[in-house]
XYZ file of C-alpha atoms in Angstrom:
120
model
C 14.157 -8.928 15.566
C 12.250 -5.695 14.945
C 12.618 -3.211 17.785
C 11.695 0.211 16.403
C 8.998 0.657 13.842
C 8.501 4.029 11.792
C 5.375 5.474 10.257
C 3.698 8.479 8.788
C 6.331 9.150 6.092
C 5.025 10.311 2.616
C 4.751 13.345 0.127
C 3.960 16.719 1.304
C 4.229 20.168 -0.352
C 6.593 23.038 0.578
C 5.236 24.761 3.649
C 3.154 21.966 4.437
C 3.128 19.469 7.467
C 3.764 15.742 8.238
C 4.055 13.840 11.490
C 5.997 10.749 12.220
C 5.634 8.211 14.810
C 7.885 5.447 16.035
C 6.837 2.674 18.336
C 9.456 0.617 20.389
C 9.111 -2.791 21.628
C 10.614 -4.208 24.923
C 10.573 -2.859 28.318
C 12.237 0.059 29.727
C 11.017 2.715 27.252
C 10.831 5.572 29.779
C 14.615 5.152 30.616
C 15.935 5.656 27.043
C 16.771 8.482 24.804
C 14.952 8.668 21.703
C 15.818 10.371 18.489
C 15.113 11.020 14.833
C 17.877 10.948 12.274
C 17.580 11.491 8.583
C 19.864 10.476 5.420
C 19.418 11.591 2.089
C 21.362 9.907 -0.899
C 24.716 10.821 -1.034
C 24.651 12.557 2.225
C 25.650 11.657 5.976
C 23.246 10.491 8.517
C 22.131 13.715 10.618
C 20.489 13.971 13.827
C 17.172 15.736 13.638
C 15.836 15.820 16.999
C 16.238 13.754 20.315
C 14.577 13.679 23.559
C 16.019 12.263 26.562
C 14.405 10.006 29.316
C 13.987 13.263 31.447
C 12.101 15.036 28.391
C 14.909 17.550 27.529
C 15.185 17.982 23.721
C 17.697 18.750 21.201
C 17.252 19.754 17.679
C 19.493 20.364 14.534
C 19.811 24.020 13.751
C 18.171 23.186 10.472
C 14.926 22.243 11.973
C 14.613 24.615 15.189
C 11.348 26.288 15.277
C 9.633 23.999 12.570
C 9.962 20.489 14.138
C 8.797 19.332 17.405
C 9.812 15.799 18.973
C 7.944 14.342 21.895
C 7.358 11.008 23.755
C 4.553 8.978 25.206
C 6.076 6.625 27.635
C 2.769 4.749 28.237
C 2.660 3.951 24.603
C 6.346 3.389 24.080
C 6.343 5.845 21.104
C 8.116 8.890 19.982
C 6.586 11.410 17.570
C 8.202 14.052 15.137
C 5.766 16.912 14.005
C 7.158 18.678 11.422
C 5.810 22.106 10.030
C 6.717 24.543 7.395
C 8.446 21.766 5.461
C 11.115 22.453 2.821
C 12.250 20.556 -0.040
C 15.815 20.205 1.675
C 13.855 18.149 4.452
C 13.543 15.242 1.696
C 15.243 12.208 3.153
C 14.577 8.820 4.920
C 13.943 9.371 8.558
C 15.150 6.818 10.918
C 13.919 6.341 14.617
C 16.798 6.000 16.887
C 16.885 4.557 20.520
C 19.846 4.449 23.136
C 19.150 2.148 26.049
C 21.588 1.949 29.114
C 22.562 -1.502 29.851
C 25.196 -0.735 32.731
C 27.404 1.944 33.647
C 29.013 3.686 30.588
C 27.470 0.935 28.477
C 24.363 0.967 26.216
C 22.722 -0.433 23.211
C 21.622 1.542 20.069
C 18.486 0.696 18.121
C 17.533 1.774 14.744
C 14.128 1.798 12.840
C 13.860 0.740 9.208
C 13.319 4.099 8.024
C 10.460 6.066 6.295
C 10.602 8.129 3.275
C 9.463 11.819 3.542
C 9.497 13.959 0.236
C 8.680 17.563 0.265
C 7.732 19.035 -3.101
C 8.621 22.436 -4.225
């Protein structure tokens, strides 16, 4: 079953901007941690940004000051606003969700990924 669906990927020139969105199905969205990861060919999947249920955020050093993560609990969505994009941002971006099921137990969900390409 599909739990997370990303949208907004595409081609952008270096220095430009692009926004990604992810919508989650099911209930309890406001109690989850949401994030964005990316993986380029031959590279490890890396955390780009995440936002907790309380709204606290964490960013990779490589995107700090350029990317902004946000969530809308009423819509069960998480967005990633990317500005001043660089060719090294080129990757497949994945939406991520961690949902607690019990004390010290949780389920992880991944979106299908959306391609982002930054031209130089």
